Structure formats: C-alpha cells, structure tokens
C-alpha cells in the first residue's frame, strides 16, 4: 500500500503534531524520573500520550531501572518488549505494580 501524497500544509501539520506528541511523552517520562509521577499514576492515565508510550520506556524512566534490569523484569513478567502502556491487560498492570511498587 503506497503512502498518500501530502500537500506541504498537510505535511507541516503532521510534523507539528508528531513534535507535540514527542514533547508530551518526554515530559511524562521526565516527571516519572523526577518522582512527581509514580508508575501507578502512569498506568492509570487514560490519555493518548500515556497509552502510546512503550512499557520499556516507562520502566527505564524509573529511578534505579536501567536497560538490563528492565529487560529482566519484562521477561520475568512475560510482557513483550514492544508493548505499549495502553496494550497492557489488568493482570500485567497488577504484576508490574506488585514488582515495582
């Protein structure tokens, strides 16, 4: 399937929207890293920014969690490394909170 041809205005709109989404995701992860948000807060959020953020990114933003620890944790819990927060089931959310909280 070929990509649609965008007008310069549509392309500029799409680029601005993508930049806004990256900025919002960056702010979410920074708040998590600073401790102003907890993992439970992020998992409970219903907005598109939180739902579209990868679980591995969220876990790596937690203080004390690096790539190796995160990889071991998601392997232990049986969560796909490409899973996004919005795609987590209730049991996976509960397991994550039990392990980290």
mmCIF file with all atom_site columns, N, CA and C in Angstrom, residues 2 7 9 21-22 27 32 35-36 40 42-43 48 50 52-55 62 65-66 83-84 88-90 99-100:
data_model
loop_
_atom_site.group_PDB
_atom_site.id
_atom_site.type_symbol
_atom_site.label_atom_id
_atom_site.label_alt_id
_atom_site.label_comp_id
_atom_site.label_asym_id
_atom_site.label_entity_id
_atom_site.label_seq_id
_atom_site.pdbx_PDB_ins_code
_atom_site.Cartn_x
_atom_site.Cartn_y
_atom_site.Cartn_z
_atom_site.occupancy
_atom_site.B_iso_or_equiv
_atom_site.pdbx_formal_charge
_atom_site.auth_seq_id
_atom_site.auth_comp_id
_atom_site.auth_asym_id
_atom_site.auth_atom_id
_atom_site.pdbx_PDB_model_num
ATOM 1  N N  . UNK A 1 2   ? 0.691  2.091  -0.938 1.00 0.00 ? 2   UNK A N  1
ATOM 2  C CA . UNK A 1 2   ? 1.500  3.302  -1.065 1.00 0.00 ? 2   UNK A CA 1
ATOM 3  C C  . UNK A 1 2   ? 1.032  4.367  -0.079 1.00 0.00 ? 2   UNK A C  1
ATOM 4  N N  . UNK A 1 7   ? 0.007  17.387 0.832  1.00 0.00 ? 7   UNK A N  1
ATOM 5  C CA . UNK A 1 7   ? 0.333  18.750 0.419  1.00 0.00 ? 7   UNK A CA 1
ATOM 6  C C  . UNK A 1 7   ? 1.345  19.295 1.412  1.00 0.00 ? 7   UNK A C  1
ATOM 7  N N  . UNK A 1 9   ? 1.124  21.801 3.284  1.00 0.00 ? 9   UNK A N  1
ATOM 8  C CA . UNK A 1 9   ? 0.417  22.203 4.513  1.00 0.00 ? 9   UNK A CA 1
ATOM 9  C C  . UNK A 1 9   ? 0.112  20.982 5.382  1.00 0.00 ? 9   UNK A C  1
ATOM 10 N N  . UNK A 1 21  ? 3.611  15.438 20.146 1.00 0.00 ? 21  UNK A N  1
ATOM 11 C CA . UNK A 1 21  ? 3.487  14.141 20.811 1.00 0.00 ? 21  UNK A CA 1
ATOM 12 C C  . UNK A 1 21  ? 4.813  13.741 21.470 1.00 0.00 ? 21  UNK A C  1
ATOM 13 N N  . UNK A 1 22  ? 5.939  13.961 20.770 1.00 0.00 ? 22  UNK A N  1
ATOM 14 C CA . UNK A 1 22  ? 7.255  13.635 21.348 1.00 0.00 ? 22  UNK A CA 1
ATOM 15 C C  . UNK A 1 22  ? 7.534  14.477 22.583 1.00 0.00 ? 22  UNK A C  1
ATOM 16 N N  . UNK A 1 27  ? 7.940  14.882 28.494 1.00 0.00 ? 27  UNK A N  1
ATOM 17 C CA . UNK A 1 27  ? 7.540  15.476 29.777 1.00 0.00 ? 27  UNK A CA 1
ATOM 18 C C  . UNK A 1 27  ? 7.011  14.419 30.733 1.00 0.00 ? 27  UNK A C  1
ATOM 19 N N  . UNK A 1 32  ? 8.190  11.159 35.598 1.00 0.00 ? 32  UNK A N  1
ATOM 20 C CA . UNK A 1 32  ? 8.367  9.846  36.203 1.00 0.00 ? 32  UNK A CA 1
ATOM 21 C C  . UNK A 1 32  ? 9.772  9.723  36.793 1.00 0.00 ? 32  UNK A C  1
ATOM 22 N N  . UNK A 1 35  ? 10.176 11.719 39.952 1.00 0.00 ? 35  UNK A N  1
ATOM 23 C CA . UNK A 1 35  ? 9.414  11.233 41.096 1.00 0.00 ? 35  UNK A CA 1
ATOM 24 C C  . UNK A 1 35  ? 8.109  11.969 41.323 1.00 0.00 ? 35  UNK A C  1
ATOM 25 N N  . UNK A 1 36  ? 7.747  12.887 40.449 1.00 0.00 ? 36  UNK A N  1
ATOM 26 C CA . UNK A 1 36  ? 6.473  13.593 40.610 1.00 0.00 ? 36  UNK A CA 1
ATOM 27 C C  . UNK A 1 36  ? 5.299  12.734 40.149 1.00 0.00 ? 36  UNK A C  1
ATOM 28 N N  . UNK A 1 40  ? 2.118  3.754  39.076 1.00 0.00 ? 40  UNK A N  1
ATOM 29 C CA . UNK A 1 40  ? 0.671  3.606  39.185 1.00 0.00 ? 40  UNK A CA 1
ATOM 30 C C  . UNK A 1 40  ? -0.079 4.746  38.526 1.00 0.00 ? 40  UNK A C  1
ATOM 31 N N  . UNK A 1 42  ? 0.981  6.556  35.990 1.00 0.00 ? 42  UNK A N  1
ATOM 32 C CA . UNK A 1 42  ? 1.119  6.422  34.538 1.00 0.00 ? 42  UNK A CA 1
ATOM 33 C C  . UNK A 1 42  ? 0.206  5.314  34.021 1.00 0.00 ? 42  UNK A C  1
ATOM 34 N N  . UNK A 1 43  ? 0.147  4.192  34.728 1.00 0.00 ? 43  UNK A N  1
ATOM 35 C CA . UNK A 1 43  ? -0.697 3.081  34.287 1.00 0.00 ? 43  UNK A CA 1
ATOM 36 C C  . UNK A 1 43  ? -2.184 3.427  34.378 1.00 0.00 ? 43  UNK A C  1
ATOM 37 N N  . UNK A 1 48  ? -3.874 9.707  25.450 1.00 0.00 ? 48  UNK A N  1
ATOM 38 C CA . UNK A 1 48  ? -3.165 9.058  24.352 1.00 0.00 ? 48  UNK A CA 1
ATOM 39 C C  . UNK A 1 48  ? -1.659 9.038  24.565 1.00 0.00 ? 48  UNK A C  1
ATOM 40 N N  . UNK A 1 50  ? 0.122  8.684  27.388 1.00 0.00 ? 50  UNK A N  1
ATOM 41 C CA . UNK A 1 50  ? 0.500  7.559  28.251 1.00 0.00 ? 50  UNK A CA 1
ATOM 42 C C  . UNK A 1 50  ? 0.240  6.229  27.554 1.00 0.00 ? 50  UNK A C  1
ATOM 43 N N  . UNK A 1 52  ? 0.253  5.440  24.442 1.00 0.00 ? 52  UNK A N  1
ATOM 44 C CA . UNK A 1 52  ? 1.124  5.145  23.297 1.00 0.00 ? 52  UNK A CA 1
ATOM 45 C C  . UNK A 1 52  ? 2.596  5.043  23.667 1.00 0.00 ? 52  UNK A C  1
ATOM 46 N N  . UNK A 1 53  ? 2.937  5.209  24.935 1.00 0.00 ? 53  UNK A N  1
ATOM 47 C CA . UNK A 1 53  ? 4.321  5.114  25.375 1.00 0.00 ? 53  UNK A CA 1
ATOM 48 C C  . UNK A 1 53  ? 4.660  3.643  25.639 1.00 0.00 ? 53  UNK A C  1
ATOM 49 N N  . UNK A 1 54  ? 5.832  3.232  25.190 1.00 0.00 ? 54  UNK A N  1
ATOM 50 C CA . UNK A 1 54  ? 6.244  1.838  25.393 1.00 0.00 ? 54  UNK A CA 1
ATOM 51 C C  . UNK A 1 54  ? 6.514  1.576  26.873 1.00 0.00 ? 54  UNK A C  1
ATOM 52 N N  . UNK A 1 55  ? 6.163  0.382  27.306 1.00 0.00 ? 55  UNK A N  1
ATOM 53 C CA . UNK A 1 55  ? 6.360  -0.017 28.702 1.00 0.00 ? 55  UNK A CA 1
ATOM 54 C C  . UNK A 1 55  ? 7.843  0.043  29.060 1.00 0.00 ? 55  UNK A C  1
ATOM 55 N N  . UNK A 1 62  ? 12.103 5.058  35.429 1.00 0.00 ? 62  UNK A N  1
ATOM 56 C CA . UNK A 1 62  ? 12.044 4.929  36.881 1.00 0.00 ? 62  UNK A CA 1
ATOM 57 C C  . UNK A 1 62  ? 13.451 4.977  37.463 1.00 0.00 ? 62  UNK A C  1
ATOM 58 N N  . UNK A 1 65  ? 16.279 1.865  37.475 1.00 0.00 ? 65  UNK A N  1
ATOM 59 C CA . UNK A 1 65  ? 15.990 0.866  36.456 1.00 0.00 ? 65  UNK A CA 1
ATOM 60 C C  . UNK A 1 65  ? 16.702 1.223  35.165 1.00 0.00 ? 65  UNK A C  1
ATOM 61 N N  . UNK A 1 66  ? 17.632 0.367  34.778 1.00 0.00 ? 66  UNK A N  1
ATOM 62 C CA . UNK A 1 66  ? 18.362 0.547  33.532 1.00 0.00 ? 66  UNK A CA 1
ATOM 63 C C  . UNK A 1 66  ? 17.927 -0.498 32.526 1.00 0.00 ? 66  UNK A C  1
ATOM 64 N N  . UNK A 1 83  ? 5.466  -3.770 23.734 1.00 0.00 ? 83  UNK A N  1
ATOM 65 C CA . UNK A 1 83  ? 4.122  -3.486 24.251 1.00 0.00 ? 83  UNK A CA 1
ATOM 66 C C  . UNK A 1 83  ? 4.042  -2.042 24.724 1.00 0.00 ? 83  UNK A C  1
ATOM 67 N N  . UNK A 1 84  ? 2.926  -1.422 24.453 1.00 0.00 ? 84  UNK A N  1
ATOM 68 C CA . UNK A 1 84  ? 2.688  -0.054 24.904 1.00 0.00 ? 84  UNK A CA 1
ATOM 69 C C  . UNK A 1 84  ? 1.781  -0.089 26.129 1.00 0.00 ? 84  UNK A C  1
ATOM 70 N N  . UNK A 1 88  ? -1.495 -3.021 27.770 1.00 0.00 ? 88  UNK A N  1
ATOM 71 C CA . UNK A 1 88  ? -1.335 -3.910 28.915 1.00 0.00 ? 88  UNK A CA 1
ATOM 72 C C  . UNK A 1 88  ? -2.698 -4.343 29.445 1.00 0.00 ? 88  UNK A C  1
ATOM 73 N N  . UNK A 1 89  ? -2.791 -5.610 29.822 1.00 0.00 ? 89  UNK A N  1
ATOM 74 C CA . UNK A 1 89  ? -4.006 -6.112 30.443 1.00 0.00 ? 89  UNK A CA 1
ATOM 75 C C  . UNK A 1 89  ? -3.989 -5.817 31.939 1.00 0.00 ? 89  UNK A C  1
ATOM 76 N N  . UNK A 1 90  ? -5.104 -6.049 32.586 1.00 0.00 ? 90  UNK A N  1
ATOM 77 C CA . UNK A 1 90  ? -5.216 -5.781 34.023 1.00 0.00 ? 90  UNK A CA 1
ATOM 78 C C  . UNK A 1 90  ? -4.230 -6.626 34.833 1.00 0.00 ? 90  UNK A C  1
ATOM 79 N N  . UNK A 1 99  ? 5.605  -5.865 41.414 1.00 0.00 ? 99  UNK A N  1
ATOM 80 C CA . UNK A 1 99  ? 7.064  -5.981 41.324 1.00 0.00 ? 99  UNK A CA 1
ATOM 81 C C  . UNK A 1 99  ? 7.773  -4.682 41.680 1.00 0.00 ? 99  UNK A C  1
ATOM 82 N N  . UNK A 1 100 ? 7.214  -3.562 41.259 1.00 0.00 ? 100 UNK A N  1
ATOM 83 C CA . UNK A 1 100 ? 7.888  -2.280 41.422 1.00 0.00 ? 100 UNK A CA 1
ATOM 84 C C  . UNK A 1 100 ? 7.393  -1.527 42.652 1.00 0.00 ? 100 UNK A C  1
#
